[in-house]
Structure formats: C-alpha cells, structure tokens
Amino acid sequence: MASIRRQSLLAALPLLCLVVLLAAPVLRLAFEGFWGDLATGTAPSPWAVWTDPYLRWRVLWSLLQAGATCVAALLLGLPVAWVLARWEFAGRGLVLRLLMLPFVVPTLVAALGVLALWGPRGVLSNALGLDLQDSPWLLLYGNLFFNLCLVVRAGVDALGQVNAQRVAAARTLGATPWRAFWRVEWPAIAPWLVSSLCLVFLYCFAGFGLALVLGGQRYATVEVEIYTLVAHELQLAPASLLALWMLLLTGAVAWGYAAIEKRLATPSRTQPIARQSPSRPAHWLGVAAALAVLLFFCAAPIVAIVWRAAHAGWNSWAVLAEPETLAALWNTLRFSAIALLLATLLGLLHALAAQTSIALRAAAFLPFVVSPITVAFGLLLLYPQWTASLALLLCAYAVLAYPFVAKSLGAALDSLPDHLPQAARSLGANPWRVFWRVTLPLVAPALRRGMAFAAATALGEFAVTLFLSRPEWATLTTLVYQHLGRPGAANSDAALVLACLLMALALLAFWLIEGPEVSNRSDTIADHA
C-alpha cells in the first residue's frame, strides 16, 4: 500500500498536466470536429477530409513526403552507418558527436539553411543554375537534414549489436559478404532501423515549421493547413476534423512502431565485430563517400547559413542590437529556462512513478503522438479566456518538452543496479536520502541529457507560440518568421543573422547533450525519440 500511495503521489502532477493540457484539448477538438456549431448546424461530415479533393491532397501529400523521406533516409543512412560502425579512422569520434547537431537545431534555422543553400540567391542554386522554388525537393531535403542522422546513429548502434561469431561462422561456411550481411546482420539490426524509421515518419508527417517555410502553397502539409484554417480563415470545424484525422494517423503509426519493435526485438548478449582501419583504396573511397553524404545533407545547410550571414553586410548584423531583437532574445531565454524547470520537475516525477507501471510509461509518449499544432489549437478552443496567458504558454512548452526528461531518466533508472539502493536502505537511509545520495548521482548524466533535449525543444518551439503568444512575447523563432514574411533582401539577410543567433544557442544545448565524452550507447536516439 505504501508503494502504491507513493506512486500515486509522484504521478499526480504529470498526469494532471497531461489531462488538462493534452487529453482535454483533444476531446474539445473532437467535439468541434464532429459536432461543430450545433446552434447553426455547421458540423462537417467526418469523411469530409477524404471527399474534398483539396484536403485529400494535403493528407496524401503529408503521407507521401513522410514515406519518401523514410525510404531516402534508409538508402542513404544504412551504408553510412555501416562505414562508421566497421571502420576506424581519424575523426570518427567527432563525426559521431556531430551527428547530434541537427537534433537540436530549431526548425526555422534548418528551413533557413535549406533556403540559403537551394532557395533564391542560394549558394548552390545560383552556382548550378537551379530553381527549386515551388517544388517538393526543398521540403524533402529539409526532412533529410533533420532525420538522416537519426537513422545513421541508430544504424551505428544496431551494427554494434551484431554477433561477430555468427558473421565469422557464415563467412567460414562460404557466404559472401553480402549474403552474410543479409542473413546474419540484417535480422539483428532490423528492430533498430524499423523503430528509427517510424520516428522519422512521425517527425515528417507531423512537422510544421519546415513545411510552412519550404512547402509553399502546393506542397504544404496537413499541419500547415490546420494553421491556415484557424489563423487566416477562422474555419474551426474543418481544422478540428483535420487535427483529429492527424491524431488518428499518427497514433496508428505509433502503435505500429511499438508492435513491430516488440515483434522484432530479440535482446541477447553479443560479441561485437571489431572495427578495422581502412587499408585499401576501396575502403577509403567508402569512408569518403559516407562523409560526403553527411556533409551534403547534414552540414551544408548550417554552413550555408553562416556563409550567407557573413556576406550579408554590417547593416544586416545591426538587427542584433535592435530593441525588438533584444526583447525576443530575453523572451526566448526566460521562456526556455522556466519551461525547462517545469519539464525537469514533471519528467523526474513521471520517471520515478513509472518504474513499475507500463501504463505510466506509455503515457509519457502522448506528447510525441499529439502534434504541437493539435495541442495549441485544442488549448485555443478549450481555454479561450486564457489564450493570452503566459502561464498557459509556458505550461504548453513544458508538456511538449518533459517526455525527453522522463524517457531519458526512465532508461537510466531501469539500468540502475538494485543492490546499491538496497544497501543504502539497509544502512538506515530513508527513501529521500537514498534518492539524493545514491540514485541521483548515478542517473545525473541521463538527466542532464534529457534536460538538454528539453531545453532545445523549448528553445525552438514555434507552433505553440504562433497560436498562444502575444506580440510582446515574441521569441527569436517568431521574429525570424516575421522577417521571412516581409519583402526585400534586407529582411532575408536579417532573418539569416537571427538564425545564426538561434544556432549559437542550439550549439550550447548540443554541448550540454554530449558533454565531454561520447556515449557508445543508443541513449541519445532514445532520448530524441
């Protein structure tokens, strides 16, 4: 009874936040979508999304671009992961560290990087004479910038789990390297790759910032359409219906992710294959090709932002001293700090409460299934009197960010040896002292990692801010978007400079995530998931 009471007390605050800020807004969206305005009889048909050609195209394109990104990420990421997992070369550790960088770059910074590279006046588009405006390639390239490193990191960790003895036995029996890979290595790495691709699909399907900036009128996704219906056309019922269908589709993918991972995962103790130094030209060619892929898709947009901003002139850099920018910077820092404190508290309580509860573990994934646009729109409908409330905005930030803390800390608590807390309790330490003196120091790296991801999430949050913020609460992300929406090259250059400032803050979060040492485990992927 004491343990149940303790679990209930720990879980009370996180569950209350999930109900008030997530479940209740979704139910309000369901009411608006299926019943609409009962007084005027304006409730849309639940199947209107599929009978309307325009809305159907939005949904199908959202699915198509997410699926295409998954295929491209697998075809590009698996060979790169194999090179990084099998060859030992100078700079390999640095490459593994830099794989984390796209995860903490704010969405708008990534979109600006793609435009700086391939958009009008882009570094490569001008050099090659290409015009990719109003094409789907900008969005697909942006998706790969964010998600290719996820597949590569998952593949590296997966290939580290392959049993060297089984591969050696297959080769001894006459199997070619390709056949050994297909029959021995692939079954071992499939669960890792499937899970990472499901996450890639969810990120792309429910993405907002990239699609808003890079998709244009033709290739905008459902999330952008929901925002347009609410912010510009005031059509709440169709927007609610779209949000509900999005929730159902993302929920189905998340369920499939869990089911496939459970079916494929076969944990076992293995002897990993030792990495070798490249010795032949073909080996070095493979290393060069892998690094070229990472440079082209993951590093080039960041370099392009810095390059374009450096050549923008001092007049553009003067935007950093403008009162509007200083106010946005102050808002960004204080909102992120407050949200991080709240997210850390919620994540810590949730992780401790979920140690013996599968249901509570699953509840921590709810903010990943419900997109930020759906959360913001639901809050707007459910709490109209609080939409101009700073408390509601910060709580929404925290709810979207705290699962990173809960998941990272939960994984660390699972791997904590049982005998250490038991020894402390046998010496007379009470539960609080055991946690403070034994448990917390052991899980501190995981807690710091989860906090860093939460900070990066709050730092780059964009969708919730668009719906719930007031003009005086503008953050750096909204200021970048405002400059992008204004005509003229000067505003475009100012947006690039502001993006450099955001990226500098993201680099700080990146340092907090990785710390002084490179982890050989897959915790960073699990945290980001």
Short mmCIF file of C-alpha atoms in Angstrom, two decimals:
data_model
loop_
_atom_site.label_atom_id
_atom_site.label_comp_id
_atom_site.label_asym_id
_atom_site.label_seq_id
_atom_site.Cartn_x
_atom_site.Cartn_y
_atom_site.Cartn_z
CA MET A 1 0.00 0.00 0.00
CA ALA A 2 2.82 2.40 0.80
CA SER A 3 4.42 1.89 -2.62
CA ILE A 4 1.08 2.43 -4.37
CA ARG A 5 0.46 5.60 -2.40
CA ARG A 6 3.97 6.84 -3.22
CA GLN A 7 3.49 6.06 -6.91
CA SER A 8 0.15 7.89 -6.93
CA LEU A 9 1.65 10.98 -5.33
CA LEU A 10 4.53 11.05 -7.78
CA ALA A 11 2.30 10.58 -10.81
CA ALA A 12 -0.39 13.07 -9.77
CA LEU A 13 1.16 16.24 -11.19
CA PRO A 14 2.37 14.79 -14.55
CA LEU A 15 -0.97 13.07 -15.14
CA LEU A 16 -2.88 16.22 -14.24
CA CYS A 17 -0.86 18.18 -16.79
CA LEU A 18 -1.41 15.53 -19.46
CA VAL A 19 -5.16 15.54 -18.83
CA VAL A 20 -5.59 19.32 -18.66
CA LEU A 21 -3.13 20.29 -21.40
CA LEU A 22 -3.35 17.30 -23.74
CA ALA A 23 -6.32 14.97 -23.31
CA ALA A 24 -8.95 17.64 -22.63
CA PRO A 25 -7.92 19.80 -25.64
CA VAL A 26 -8.08 16.71 -27.89
CA LEU A 27 -11.61 15.97 -26.64
CA ARG A 28 -12.55 19.59 -27.34
CA LEU A 29 -11.23 19.18 -30.87
CA ALA A 30 -13.34 16.02 -31.24
CA PHE A 31 -16.45 17.94 -30.22
CA GLU A 32 -15.68 20.77 -32.64
CA GLY A 33 -14.83 18.40 -35.47
CA PHE A 34 -17.76 16.00 -35.20
CA TRP A 35 -20.50 18.30 -33.90
CA GLY A 36 -19.33 21.79 -34.80
CA ASP A 37 -21.71 24.60 -34.01
CA LEU A 38 -24.91 22.81 -33.04
CA ALA A 39 -26.86 26.05 -32.98
CA THR A 40 -26.24 26.75 -36.66
CA GLY A 41 -25.88 23.18 -37.83
CA THR A 42 -22.44 23.68 -39.35
CA ALA A 43 -20.95 20.37 -38.26
CA PRO A 44 -18.88 18.90 -41.12
CA SER A 45 -19.03 15.29 -42.21
CA PRO A 46 -16.32 13.16 -40.56
CA TRP A 47 -15.37 11.96 -44.05
CA ALA A 48 -15.07 15.46 -45.50
CA VAL A 49 -11.30 15.16 -45.36
CA TRP A 50 -11.40 12.31 -47.87
CA THR A 51 -14.22 13.58 -50.10
CA ASP A 52 -12.79 17.07 -50.55
CA PRO A 53 -10.06 16.88 -53.28
CA TYR A 54 -8.06 19.74 -51.76
CA LEU A 55 -7.97 18.32 -48.23
CA ARG A 56 -7.39 14.81 -49.55
CA TRP A 57 -4.33 16.03 -51.44
CA ARG A 58 -2.99 17.65 -48.28
CA VAL A 59 -3.30 14.40 -46.32
CA LEU A 60 -1.93 12.21 -49.11
CA TRP A 61 0.99 14.55 -49.72
CA SER A 62 1.78 14.56 -45.99
CA LEU A 63 1.88 10.76 -46.05
CA LEU A 64 3.86 10.66 -49.30
CA GLN A 65 6.59 13.07 -48.24
CA ALA A 66 7.00 11.28 -44.91
CA GLY A 67 7.24 7.90 -46.64
CA ALA A 68 9.66 9.20 -49.27
CA THR A 69 11.88 10.63 -46.53
CA CYS A 70 11.94 7.26 -44.76
CA VAL A 71 12.99 5.45 -47.94
CA ALA A 72 15.69 8.02 -48.75
CA ALA A 73 16.96 8.05 -45.15
CA LEU A 74 17.27 4.25 -45.15
CA LEU A 75 19.01 4.07 -48.55
CA LEU A 76 21.48 6.81 -47.61
CA GLY A 77 21.80 6.19 -43.88
CA LEU A 78 22.44 2.44 -43.74
CA PRO A 79 25.63 2.50 -45.89
CA VAL A 80 26.92 5.49 -43.92
CA ALA A 81 26.17 3.71 -40.66
CA TRP A 82 27.96 0.59 -41.87
CA VAL A 83 31.10 2.60 -42.67
CA LEU A 84 31.07 4.31 -39.27
CA ALA A 85 30.44 1.02 -37.45
CA ARG A 86 33.03 -1.09 -39.27
CA TRP A 87 35.97 1.26 -39.96
CA GLU A 88 38.20 3.10 -37.51
CA PHE A 89 39.64 6.33 -38.90
CA ALA A 90 40.82 9.70 -37.65
CA GLY A 91 37.90 11.95 -36.79
CA ARG A 92 35.35 9.14 -36.41
CA GLY A 93 34.53 10.15 -32.83
CA LEU A 94 33.99 13.76 -33.91
CA VAL A 95 31.64 12.63 -36.68
CA LEU A 96 29.58 10.66 -34.16
CA ARG A 97 29.36 13.72 -31.94
CA LEU A 98 28.31 15.96 -34.81
CA LEU A 99 25.52 13.54 -35.72
CA MET A 100 23.64 15.03 -32.77
CA LEU A 101 23.75 18.60 -34.09
CA PRO A 102 20.66 18.51 -36.38
CA PHE A 103 18.57 17.19 -33.48
CA VAL A 104 18.92 20.44 -31.55
CA VAL A 105 18.82 22.94 -34.42
CA PRO A 106 15.49 24.84 -34.31
CA THR A 107 13.16 24.07 -37.17
CA LEU A 108 13.21 27.57 -38.63
CA VAL A 109 17.02 27.60 -38.59
CA ALA A 110 17.01 24.38 -40.61
CA ALA A 111 14.48 25.84 -43.05
CA LEU A 112 16.63 28.94 -43.49
CA GLY A 113 19.66 26.73 -44.06
CA VAL A 114 17.87 24.92 -46.87
CA LEU A 115 16.85 28.25 -48.42
CA ALA A 116 20.38 29.62 -48.04
CA LEU A 117 21.60 26.58 -49.96
CA TRP A 118 18.88 25.92 -52.55
CA GLY A 119 16.45 28.84 -52.43
CA PRO A 120 16.55 32.15 -54.32
CA ARG A 121 20.07 33.57 -54.05
CA GLY A 122 21.11 30.21 -52.60
CA VAL A 123 24.75 29.21 -52.58
CA LEU A 124 24.30 26.02 -54.65
CA SER A 125 21.19 27.01 -56.61
CA ASN A 126 22.97 30.07 -58.02
CA ALA A 127 26.14 28.11 -58.76
CA LEU A 128 24.26 25.32 -60.55
CA GLY A 129 21.58 27.48 -62.12
CA LEU A 130 18.75 25.57 -60.45
CA ASP A 131 15.36 26.90 -59.39
CA LEU A 132 13.76 24.62 -56.79
CA GLN A 133 11.07 27.08 -55.70
CA ASP A 134 7.54 25.64 -55.75
CA SER A 135 8.93 22.10 -55.91
CA PRO A 136 8.78 19.32 -53.32
CA TRP A 137 12.57 18.92 -53.22
CA LEU A 138 13.18 21.72 -50.72
CA LEU A 139 10.92 20.06 -48.13
CA LEU A 140 12.34 16.59 -48.76
CA TYR A 141 15.89 17.89 -48.42
CA GLY A 142 14.94 19.65 -45.17
CA ASN A 143 13.42 16.42 -43.86
CA LEU A 144 16.65 14.57 -44.59
CA PHE A 145 18.68 17.23 -42.81
CA PHE A 146 16.77 16.52 -39.62
CA ASN A 147 16.29 12.78 -39.90
CA LEU A 148 19.21 11.24 -41.79
CA CYS A 149 21.44 11.47 -38.72
CA LEU A 150 18.76 9.70 -36.67
CA VAL A 151 18.88 6.67 -38.98
CA VAL A 152 22.68 6.76 -39.16
CA ARG A 153 23.07 6.86 -35.38
CA ALA A 154 20.52 4.08 -34.94
CA GLY A 155 22.32 2.02 -37.60
CA VAL A 156 25.71 2.50 -35.94
CA ASP A 157 24.32 1.36 -32.60
CA ALA A 158 22.49 -1.55 -34.24
CA LEU A 159 25.54 -2.79 -36.11
CA GLY A 160 27.39 -2.70 -32.79
CA GLN A 161 24.97 -5.38 -31.57
CA VAL A 162 25.75 -7.83 -34.38
CA ASN A 163 27.36 -11.05 -33.12
CA ALA A 164 30.88 -11.35 -34.54
CA GLN A 165 30.91 -15.14 -34.06
CA ARG A 166 27.80 -15.61 -36.22
CA VAL A 167 29.21 -13.46 -39.01
CA ALA A 168 32.52 -15.33 -38.85
CA ALA A 169 30.70 -18.67 -38.97
CA ALA A 170 28.71 -17.59 -42.01
CA ARG A 171 31.86 -16.48 -43.82
CA THR A 172 33.61 -19.76 -42.89
CA LEU A 173 30.74 -21.68 -44.49
CA GLY A 174 31.29 -19.85 -47.75
CA ALA A 175 28.83 -16.95 -47.50
CA THR A 176 29.78 -13.84 -49.44
CA PRO A 177 29.97 -10.55 -47.51
CA TRP A 178 26.61 -9.51 -48.97
CA ARG A 179 24.93 -12.82 -48.09
CA ALA A 180 26.40 -12.70 -44.57
CA PHE A 181 25.02 -9.21 -44.16
CA TRP A 182 21.57 -10.16 -45.44
CA ARG A 183 21.22 -13.41 -43.47
CA VAL A 184 23.05 -12.53 -40.24
CA GLU A 185 23.46 -8.78 -39.78
CA TRP A 186 20.14 -7.57 -41.20
CA PRO A 187 17.91 -9.59 -38.78
CA ALA A 188 19.94 -8.16 -35.88
CA ILE A 189 19.71 -4.52 -36.96
CA ALA A 190 16.12 -4.58 -38.29
CA PRO A 191 14.42 -3.66 -34.97
CA TRP A 192 16.64 -0.62 -34.54
CA LEU A 193 16.11 0.59 -38.10
CA VAL A 194 12.37 -0.04 -38.08
CA SER A 195 11.95 1.92 -34.87
CA SER A 196 14.07 4.82 -36.15
CA LEU A 197 12.15 4.93 -39.44
CA CYS A 198 8.83 5.01 -37.59
CA LEU A 199 10.11 8.02 -35.68
CA VAL A 200 11.29 9.64 -38.91
CA PHE A 201 7.82 9.13 -40.38
CA LEU A 202 6.17 10.69 -37.33
CA TYR A 203 8.51 13.70 -37.36
CA CYS A 204 7.93 14.34 -41.07
CA PHE A 205 4.21 13.65 -41.07
CA ALA A 206 3.50 15.90 -38.09
CA GLY A 207 6.15 18.52 -38.94
CA PHE A 208 5.10 22.15 -39.11
CA GLY A 209 7.98 24.65 -39.35
CA LEU A 210 9.77 23.08 -42.31
CA ALA A 211 6.56 22.60 -44.28
CA LEU A 212 5.42 26.15 -43.51
CA VAL A 213 8.61 27.72 -44.90
CA LEU A 214 9.66 25.21 -47.58
CA GLY A 215 6.40 23.63 -48.76
CA GLY A 216 4.86 26.67 -50.40
CA GLN A 217 1.22 26.69 -51.47
CA ARG A 218 1.37 23.42 -53.36
CA TYR A 219 3.38 21.22 -51.02
CA ALA A 220 2.27 22.37 -47.58
CA THR A 221 1.35 19.56 -45.18
CA VAL A 222 -1.77 19.00 -43.09
CA GLU A 223 -0.25 20.79 -40.10
CA VAL A 224 0.21 23.94 -42.18
CA GLU A 225 -3.34 23.62 -43.49
CA ILE A 226 -4.69 23.42 -39.93
CA TYR A 227 -2.81 26.59 -39.05
CA THR A 228 -4.10 28.34 -42.17
CA LEU A 229 -7.71 27.35 -41.48
CA VAL A 230 -7.52 28.67 -37.91
CA ALA A 231 -5.31 31.74 -38.20
CA HIS A 232 -6.38 33.08 -41.59
CA GLU A 233 -9.80 31.65 -42.44
CA LEU A 234 -11.34 31.08 -38.98
CA GLN A 235 -12.77 27.72 -40.09
CA LEU A 236 -12.55 25.93 -36.77
CA ALA A 237 -14.68 22.86 -37.54
CA PRO A 238 -12.73 21.72 -40.65
CA ALA A 239 -9.46 22.45 -38.84
CA SER A 240 -10.60 20.33 -35.89
CA LEU A 241 -11.55 17.49 -38.19
CA LEU A 242 -8.16 17.60 -39.87
CA ALA A 243 -6.42 17.64 -36.49
CA LEU A 244 -8.39 14.57 -35.38
CA TRP A 245 -7.52 12.64 -38.52
CA MET A 246 -3.89 13.58 -38.00
CA LEU A 247 -4.10 12.31 -34.44
CA LEU A 248 -5.61 9.02 -35.58
CA LEU A 249 -2.97 8.52 -38.27
CA THR A 250 -0.03 9.39 -36.02
CA GLY A 251 -1.49 7.20 -33.29
CA ALA A 252 -1.71 4.29 -35.75
CA VAL A 253 1.93 4.75 -36.76
CA ALA A 254 2.98 4.96 -33.11
CA TRP A 255 1.05 1.76 -32.35
CA GLY A 256 2.65 0.06 -35.34
CA TYR A 257 6.06 1.22 -34.13
CA ALA A 258 5.52 -0.37 -30.74
CA ALA A 259 4.09 -3.59 -32.22
CA ILE A 260 6.88 -4.04 -34.79
CA GLU A 261 9.60 -3.27 -32.26
CA LYS A 262 8.15 -5.79 -29.81
CA ARG A 263 7.92 -8.45 -32.53
CA LEU A 264 11.39 -7.92 -33.98
CA ALA A 265 13.37 -7.15 -30.83
CA THR A 266 15.36 -10.17 -29.63
CA PRO A 267 17.77 -8.91 -26.99
CA SER A 268 20.82 -11.11 -26.44
CA ARG A 269 24.39 -10.88 -25.30
CA THR A 270 26.71 -10.48 -28.25
CA GLN A 271 30.37 -10.08 -29.05
CA PRO A 272 30.51 -7.04 -31.37
CA ILE A 273 32.56 -7.02 -34.55
CA ALA A 274 35.84 -5.20 -34.03
CA ARG A 275 36.39 -2.10 -36.14
CA GLN A 276 39.29 -2.16 -38.60
CA SER A 277 41.43 0.55 -40.16
CA PRO A 278 40.83 1.10 -43.89
CA SER A 279 43.71 -0.48 -45.79
CA ARG A 280 42.69 -0.43 -49.45
CA PRO A 281 41.63 2.39 -51.78
CA ALA A 282 38.11 0.96 -51.93
CA HIS A 283 37.87 1.23 -48.14
CA TRP A 284 38.96 4.87 -48.15
CA LEU A 285 36.58 5.57 -51.03
CA GLY A 286 33.73 4.23 -48.90
CA VAL A 287 34.77 6.43 -45.97
CA ALA A 288 34.98 9.48 -48.25
CA ALA A 289 31.56 8.73 -49.75
CA ALA A 290 29.97 8.38 -46.29
CA LEU A 291 31.46 11.66 -45.11
CA ALA A 292 30.35 13.34 -48.35
CA VAL A 293 26.75 12.22 -47.76
CA LEU A 294 26.79 13.60 -44.22
CA LEU A 295 28.39 16.83 -45.38
CA PHE A 296 25.88 17.35 -48.19
CA PHE A 297 22.71 16.60 -46.24
CA CYS A 298 23.54 17.42 -42.62
CA ALA A 299 26.31 20.02 -42.57
CA ALA A 300 25.80 22.02 -45.77
CA PRO A 301 22.64 23.90 -44.60
CA ILE A 302 24.38 25.03 -41.41
CA VAL A 303 27.48 26.14 -43.32
CA ALA A 304 25.27 27.95 -45.85
CA ILE A 305 23.57 29.98 -43.10
CA VAL A 306 26.91 31.11 -41.70
CA TRP A 307 28.27 31.85 -45.18
CA ARG A 308 25.25 33.89 -46.26
CA ALA A 309 25.08 35.75 -42.96
CA ALA A 310 28.81 36.55 -43.07
CA HIS A 311 28.34 38.13 -46.50
CA ALA A 312 25.16 40.00 -45.57
CA GLY A 313 26.97 43.17 -44.52
CA TRP A 314 27.15 45.11 -41.26
CA ASN A 315 23.72 46.68 -41.83
CA SER A 316 22.13 43.26 -41.55
CA TRP A 317 24.08 42.40 -38.39
CA ALA A 318 22.78 45.60 -36.82
CA VAL A 319 19.49 43.76 -36.31
CA LEU A 320 21.07 42.13 -33.24
CA ALA A 321 21.15 45.48 -31.47
CA GLU A 322 17.55 46.43 -32.25
CA PRO A 323 15.18 46.63 -29.25
CA GLU A 324 12.84 44.14 -30.92
CA THR A 325 15.64 41.57 -31.16
CA LEU A 326 16.82 42.11 -27.59
CA ALA A 327 13.27 41.70 -26.31
CA ALA A 328 12.83 38.50 -28.35
CA LEU A 329 16.15 37.16 -27.05
CA TRP A 330 15.12 37.87 -23.47
CA ASN A 331 11.75 36.17 -24.04
CA THR A 332 13.43 33.16 -25.61
CA LEU A 333 15.88 32.72 -22.74
CA ARG A 334 13.40 33.21 -19.91
CA PHE A 335 10.63 31.15 -21.51
CA SER A 336 13.07 28.31 -22.21
CA ALA A 337 14.51 28.45 -18.69
CA ILE A 338 11.10 28.38 -17.00
CA ALA A 339 9.83 25.65 -19.31
CA LEU A 340 12.99 23.63 -18.64
CA LEU A 341 12.47 23.83 -14.87
CA LEU A 342 8.85 22.73 -15.23
CA ALA A 343 9.77 19.98 -17.70
CA THR A 344 12.51 18.68 -15.40
CA LEU A 345 10.11 18.52 -12.46
CA LEU A 346 7.41 16.76 -14.49
CA GLY A 347 9.89 14.38 -16.12
CA LEU A 348 11.52 13.47 -12.83
CA LEU A 349 8.18 12.75 -11.15
CA HIS A 350 6.92 10.78 -14.15
CA ALA A 351 10.06 8.66 -14.44
CA LEU A 352 10.05 7.78 -10.74
CA ALA A 353 6.34 6.92 -10.79
CA ALA A 354 6.59 4.83 -13.98
CA GLN A 355 9.28 2.45 -12.75
CA THR A 356 6.74 -0.32 -12.12
CA SER A 357 3.86 0.81 -14.35
CA ILE A 358 3.66 0.08 -18.08
CA ALA A 359 0.64 2.37 -18.41
CA LEU A 360 2.55 5.33 -16.97
CA ARG A 361 5.48 4.59 -19.27
CA ALA A 362 3.14 4.69 -22.25
CA ALA A 363 1.58 7.95 -21.04
CA ALA A 364 4.96 9.67 -21.36
CA PHE A 365 4.76 9.17 -25.14
CA LEU A 366 1.47 11.05 -25.53
CA PRO A 367 3.10 14.44 -26.27
CA PHE A 368 5.02 12.75 -29.10
CA VAL A 369 1.83 11.40 -30.67
CA VAL A 370 -0.14 14.67 -30.46
CA SER A 371 1.48 17.28 -32.69
CA PRO A 372 2.25 20.78 -31.33
CA ILE A 373 -0.28 22.28 -33.76
CA THR A 374 -3.01 19.99 -32.40
CA VAL A 375 -2.04 20.85 -28.82
CA ALA A 376 -2.04 24.60 -29.50
CA PHE A 377 -5.33 24.53 -31.42
CA GLY A 378 -7.02 22.42 -28.74
CA LEU A 379 -5.86 24.78 -26.00
CA LEU A 380 -7.13 27.72 -28.04
CA LEU A 381 -10.60 26.17 -28.25
CA LEU A 382 -10.78 24.82 -24.71
CA TYR A 383 -9.39 27.80 -22.81
CA PRO A 384 -10.24 30.91 -24.87
CA GLN A 385 -10.11 33.10 -21.77
CA TRP A 386 -6.52 32.02 -21.09
CA THR A 387 -5.10 32.21 -24.61
CA ALA A 388 -3.29 35.44 -23.73
CA SER A 389 -1.95 33.89 -20.51
CA LEU A 390 1.79 33.47 -20.15
CA ALA A 391 1.22 30.61 -17.71
CA LEU A 392 -0.67 28.61 -20.35
CA LEU A 393 2.06 29.22 -22.92
CA LEU A 394 4.83 28.08 -20.58
CA CYS A 395 2.87 25.05 -19.43
CA ALA A 396 2.37 24.05 -23.07
CA TYR A 397 6.13 24.39 -23.62
CA ALA A 398 6.80 22.19 -20.60
CA VAL A 399 4.31 19.47 -21.56
CA LEU A 400 5.84 19.18 -25.03
CA ALA A 401 9.38 19.04 -23.61
CA TYR A 402 9.14 16.94 -20.45
CA PRO A 403 8.87 13.49 -22.15
CA PHE A 404 12.54 13.85 -23.12
CA VAL A 405 13.45 14.08 -19.45
CA ALA A 406 11.07 11.28 -18.44
CA LYS A 407 12.27 8.87 -21.11
CA SER A 408 15.98 9.52 -20.58
CA LEU A 409 15.68 9.25 -16.82
CA GLY A 410 13.42 6.18 -17.04
CA ALA A 411 16.00 4.32 -19.12
CA ALA A 412 18.72 5.20 -16.60
CA LEU A 413 16.60 4.06 -13.66
CA ASP A 414 15.93 0.74 -15.41
CA SER A 415 19.66 0.08 -15.74
CA LEU A 416 20.43 1.09 -12.16
CA PRO A 417 21.76 -1.87 -10.10
CA ASP A 418 19.23 -2.86 -7.43
CA HIS A 419 21.82 -3.68 -4.80
CA LEU A 420 23.04 -0.09 -4.43
CA PRO A 421 19.77 1.48 -3.17
CA GLN A 422 19.12 -1.68 -1.14
CA ALA A 423 22.49 -1.36 0.57
CA ALA A 424 21.77 2.28 1.43
CA ARG A 425 18.36 1.39 2.87
CA SER A 426 19.87 -1.45 4.91
CA LEU A 427 22.20 1.13 6.49
CA GLY A 428 19.22 3.15 7.68
CA ALA A 429 18.86 5.74 4.92
CA ASN A 430 15.31 6.90 4.26
CA PRO A 431 13.92 6.92 0.66
CA TRP A 432 14.66 10.62 0.15
CA ARG A 433 18.28 10.23 1.29
CA VAL A 434 18.72 7.15 -0.90
CA PHE A 435 17.50 9.10 -3.90
CA TRP A 436 19.60 12.17 -3.16
CA ARG A 437 22.87 10.40 -2.23
CA VAL A 438 22.74 7.22 -4.39
CA THR A 439 20.21 7.31 -7.21
CA LEU A 440 20.57 10.91 -8.40
CA PRO A 441 24.38 10.88 -8.82
CA LEU A 442 24.13 7.67 -10.86
CA VAL A 443 21.40 8.92 -13.20
CA ALA A 444 22.71 12.50 -13.42
CA PRO A 445 24.21 12.08 -16.94
CA ALA A 446 20.89 10.80 -18.29
CA LEU A 447 19.01 13.56 -16.50
CA ARG A 448 21.32 16.19 -17.96
CA ARG A 449 20.92 14.71 -21.43
CA GLY A 450 17.15 14.74 -21.19
CA MET A 451 17.17 18.30 -19.86
CA ALA A 452 19.32 19.39 -22.79
CA PHE A 453 16.85 17.92 -25.29
CA ALA A 454 14.01 19.57 -23.40
CA ALA A 455 15.84 22.89 -23.50
CA ALA A 456 16.40 22.54 -27.25
CA THR A 457 12.70 21.78 -27.72
CA ALA A 458 11.63 24.85 -25.75
CA LEU A 459 14.24 26.99 -27.49
CA GLY A 460 12.97 26.18 -30.97
CA GLU A 461 9.25 25.84 -30.21
CA PHE A 462 7.30 27.61 -32.93
CA ALA A 463 3.81 26.20 -33.44
CA VAL A 464 2.53 26.77 -29.90
CA THR A 465 4.00 30.28 -29.90
CA LEU A 466 2.14 31.21 -33.09
CA PHE A 467 -1.21 30.21 -31.57
CA LEU A 468 -0.91 31.31 -27.94
CA SER A 469 1.64 34.12 -27.84
CA ARG A 470 1.06 37.87 -27.68
CA PRO A 471 3.08 40.40 -29.73
CA GLU A 472 5.12 41.44 -26.71
CA TRP A 473 6.00 37.78 -26.10
CA ALA A 474 7.70 37.32 -29.47
CA THR A 475 10.63 34.90 -29.37
CA LEU A 476 13.56 34.56 -31.74
CA THR A 477 11.72 31.90 -33.77
CA THR A 478 8.70 34.13 -34.34
CA LEU A 479 10.96 37.09 -35.11
CA VAL A 480 12.78 35.05 -37.77
CA TYR A 481 9.42 34.08 -39.27
CA GLN A 482 8.29 37.72 -39.29
CA HIS A 483 11.41 38.77 -41.20
CA LEU A 484 10.89 35.95 -43.68
CA GLY A 485 7.36 37.17 -44.33
CA ARG A 486 8.50 40.70 -45.19
CA PRO A 487 9.63 41.58 -48.73
CA GLY A 488 13.17 42.59 -49.62
CA ALA A 489 16.66 41.15 -49.42
CA ALA A 490 17.39 43.14 -46.25
CA ASN A 491 14.74 41.24 -44.31
CA SER A 492 16.01 37.93 -45.68
CA ASP A 493 19.54 38.77 -44.56
CA ALA A 494 18.27 39.86 -41.13
CA ALA A 495 16.50 36.50 -40.78
CA LEU A 496 19.79 34.74 -41.55
CA VAL A 497 21.60 36.74 -38.88
CA LEU A 498 18.91 35.94 -36.32
CA ALA A 499 19.15 32.29 -37.34
CA CYS A 500 22.87 32.40 -36.54
CA LEU A 501 22.00 33.64 -33.06
CA LEU A 502 19.48 30.84 -32.61
CA MET A 503 22.03 28.35 -33.87
CA ALA A 504 24.58 29.60 -31.34
CA LEU A 505 22.08 28.84 -28.59
CA ALA A 506 21.45 25.43 -30.16
CA LEU A 507 25.19 24.71 -30.11
CA LEU A 508 25.17 25.40 -26.39
CA ALA A 509 22.38 22.86 -25.97
CA PHE A 510 24.38 20.46 -28.15
CA TRP A 511 27.35 20.74 -25.82
CA LEU A 512 25.10 20.06 -22.84
CA ILE A 513 23.71 16.95 -24.54
CA GLU A 514 27.01 15.30 -25.40
CA GLY A 515 29.20 16.65 -22.62
CA PRO A 516 32.91 15.86 -22.55
CA GLU A 517 32.52 12.22 -23.53
CA VAL A 518 30.95 10.40 -26.45
CA SER A 519 28.45 7.76 -25.44
CA ASN A 520 28.71 4.38 -27.15
CA ARG A 521 25.12 3.54 -26.35
CA SER A 522 21.92 4.48 -28.12
CA ASP A 523 20.60 6.64 -25.29
CA THR A 524 20.73 9.79 -27.40
CA ILE A 525 18.48 8.26 -30.03
CA ALA A 526 16.05 7.03 -27.39
CA ASP A 527 16.00 10.44 -25.75
CA HIS A 528 15.25 12.24 -29.01
CA ALA A 529 12.58 9.68 -29.85
#
